[in-house]
Amino acid sequence: MSNREQQVLTCLAAGKSNKIIAFDLGLSIRTVEMHRVRMMRRLAVRTLPEALRLVHLTGLPNTARA
């Protein structure tokens, strides 16, 4: 997973919306959506709760940064 995908996942784990993530990271909303799609494909999950569960179980990435 790329650094940017990890940043997006960390923000999602903190409960931020795509719009807020885009603002915080200086990206467009569409770019955040694309990072989110790629991250979920790489994690082989279909929903955000599955991704967050995987993060919680494996410790990917350090969500304390959010």
PDB file of C-alpha atoms in Angstrom:
ATOM      1  CA  MET A   1       0.000   0.000   0.000  1.00  0.00           C
ATOM      2  CA  SER A   2       1.341   3.436  -0.903  1.00  0.00           C
ATOM      3  CA  ASN A   3       1.981   6.113   1.701  1.00  0.00           C
ATOM      4  CA  ARG A   4      -0.943   8.154   0.377  1.00  0.00           C
ATOM      5  CA  GLU A   5      -3.273   5.148   0.556  1.00  0.00           C
ATOM      6  CA  GLN A   6      -2.166   4.629   4.158  1.00  0.00           C
ATOM      7  CA  GLN A   7      -2.888   8.298   4.905  1.00  0.00           C
ATOM      8  CA  VAL A   8      -6.366   7.970   3.412  1.00  0.00           C
ATOM      9  CA  LEU A   9      -7.013   4.777   5.374  1.00  0.00           C
ATOM     10  CA  THR A  10      -5.808   6.420   8.578  1.00  0.00           C
ATOM     11  CA  CYS A  11      -8.164   9.347   8.017  1.00  0.00           C
ATOM     12  CA  LEU A  12     -11.051   6.996   7.243  1.00  0.00           C
ATOM     13  CA  ALA A  13     -10.311   5.088  10.443  1.00  0.00           C
ATOM     14  CA  ALA A  14     -10.537   8.418  12.287  1.00  0.00           C
ATOM     15  CA  GLY A  15     -14.050   8.866  10.882  1.00  0.00           C
ATOM     16  CA  LYS A  16     -13.270  11.596   8.369  1.00  0.00           C
ATOM     17  CA  SER A  17     -15.287  11.966   5.178  1.00  0.00           C
ATOM     18  CA  ASN A  18     -13.718  11.971   1.704  1.00  0.00           C
ATOM     19  CA  LYS A  19     -14.318  15.729   1.511  1.00  0.00           C
ATOM     20  CA  ILE A  20     -12.491  16.417   4.785  1.00  0.00           C
ATOM     21  CA  ILE A  21      -9.658  14.051   3.842  1.00  0.00           C
ATOM     22  CA  ALA A  22      -9.265  15.855   0.521  1.00  0.00           C
ATOM     23  CA  PHE A  23      -9.057  19.210   2.288  1.00  0.00           C
ATOM     24  CA  ASP A  24      -6.621  17.943   4.951  1.00  0.00           C
ATOM     25  CA  LEU A  25      -4.291  16.294   2.408  1.00  0.00           C
ATOM     26  CA  GLY A  26      -4.588  19.005  -0.247  1.00  0.00           C
ATOM     27  CA  LEU A  27      -6.156  16.671  -2.809  1.00  0.00           C
ATOM     28  CA  SER A  28      -9.320  16.618  -4.872  1.00  0.00           C
ATOM     29  CA  ILE A  29     -12.209  14.510  -3.635  1.00  0.00           C
ATOM     30  CA  ARG A  30     -11.886  12.334  -6.750  1.00  0.00           C
ATOM     31  CA  THR A  31      -8.214  11.649  -5.964  1.00  0.00           C
ATOM     32  CA  VAL A  32      -9.148  10.582  -2.434  1.00  0.00           C
ATOM     33  CA  GLU A  33     -11.813   8.282  -3.899  1.00  0.00           C
ATOM     34  CA  MET A  34      -9.248   6.703  -6.229  1.00  0.00           C
ATOM     35  CA  HIS A  35      -6.778   6.129  -3.379  1.00  0.00           C
ATOM     36  CA  ARG A  36      -9.600   4.603  -1.358  1.00  0.00           C
ATOM     37  CA  VAL A  37     -10.549   2.230  -4.193  1.00  0.00           C
ATOM     38  CA  ARG A  38      -6.938   1.119  -4.746  1.00  0.00           C
ATOM     39  CA  MET A  39      -6.387   0.636  -1.014  1.00  0.00           C
ATOM     40  CA  MET A  40      -9.490  -1.506  -0.686  1.00  0.00           C
ATOM     41  CA  ARG A  41      -8.500  -3.615  -3.703  1.00  0.00           C
ATOM     42  CA  ARG A  42      -5.037  -4.189  -2.262  1.00  0.00           C
ATOM     43  CA  LEU A  43      -6.536  -5.226   1.070  1.00  0.00           C
ATOM     44  CA  ALA A  44      -9.019  -7.478  -0.786  1.00  0.00           C
ATOM     45  CA  VAL A  45     -12.047  -6.020   0.982  1.00  0.00           C
ATOM     46  CA  ARG A  46     -15.347  -4.744  -0.371  1.00  0.00           C
ATOM     47  CA  THR A  47     -16.532  -2.422   2.381  1.00  0.00           C
ATOM     48  CA  LEU A  48     -14.995   0.179   4.642  1.00  0.00           C
ATOM     49  CA  PRO A  49     -15.949  -1.727   7.822  1.00  0.00           C
ATOM     50  CA  GLU A  50     -14.037  -4.762   6.474  1.00  0.00           C
ATOM     51  CA  ALA A  51     -10.991  -2.574   5.828  1.00  0.00           C
ATOM     52  CA  LEU A  52     -11.181  -1.049   9.297  1.00  0.00           C
ATOM     53  CA  ARG A  53     -11.574  -4.496  10.867  1.00  0.00           C
ATOM     54  CA  LEU A  54      -8.468  -5.638   9.007  1.00  0.00           C
ATOM     55  CA  VAL A  55      -6.578  -2.567  10.202  1.00  0.00           C
ATOM     56  CA  HIS A  56      -7.623  -3.269  13.772  1.00  0.00           C
ATOM     57  CA  LEU A  57      -6.646  -6.951  13.593  1.00  0.00           C
ATOM     58  CA  THR A  58      -3.309  -6.479  11.832  1.00  0.00           C
ATOM     59  CA  GLY A  59      -2.262  -3.042  12.993  1.00  0.00           C
ATOM     60  CA  LEU A  60      -2.050  -1.690   9.410  1.00  0.00           C
ATOM     61  CA  PRO A  61      -1.213   1.279   9.356  1.00  0.00           C
ATOM     62  CA  ASN A  62      -0.647   3.086  12.626  1.00  0.00           C
ATOM     63  CA  THR A  63      -4.038   4.760  13.054  1.00  0.00           C
ATOM     64  CA  ALA A  64      -2.801   6.781  16.017  1.00  0.00           C
ATOM     65  CA  ARG A  65      -1.491   9.375  13.525  1.00  0.00           C
ATOM     66  CA  ALA A  66      -5.007  10.500  12.575  1.00  0.00           C
TER      67      ALA A  66
END
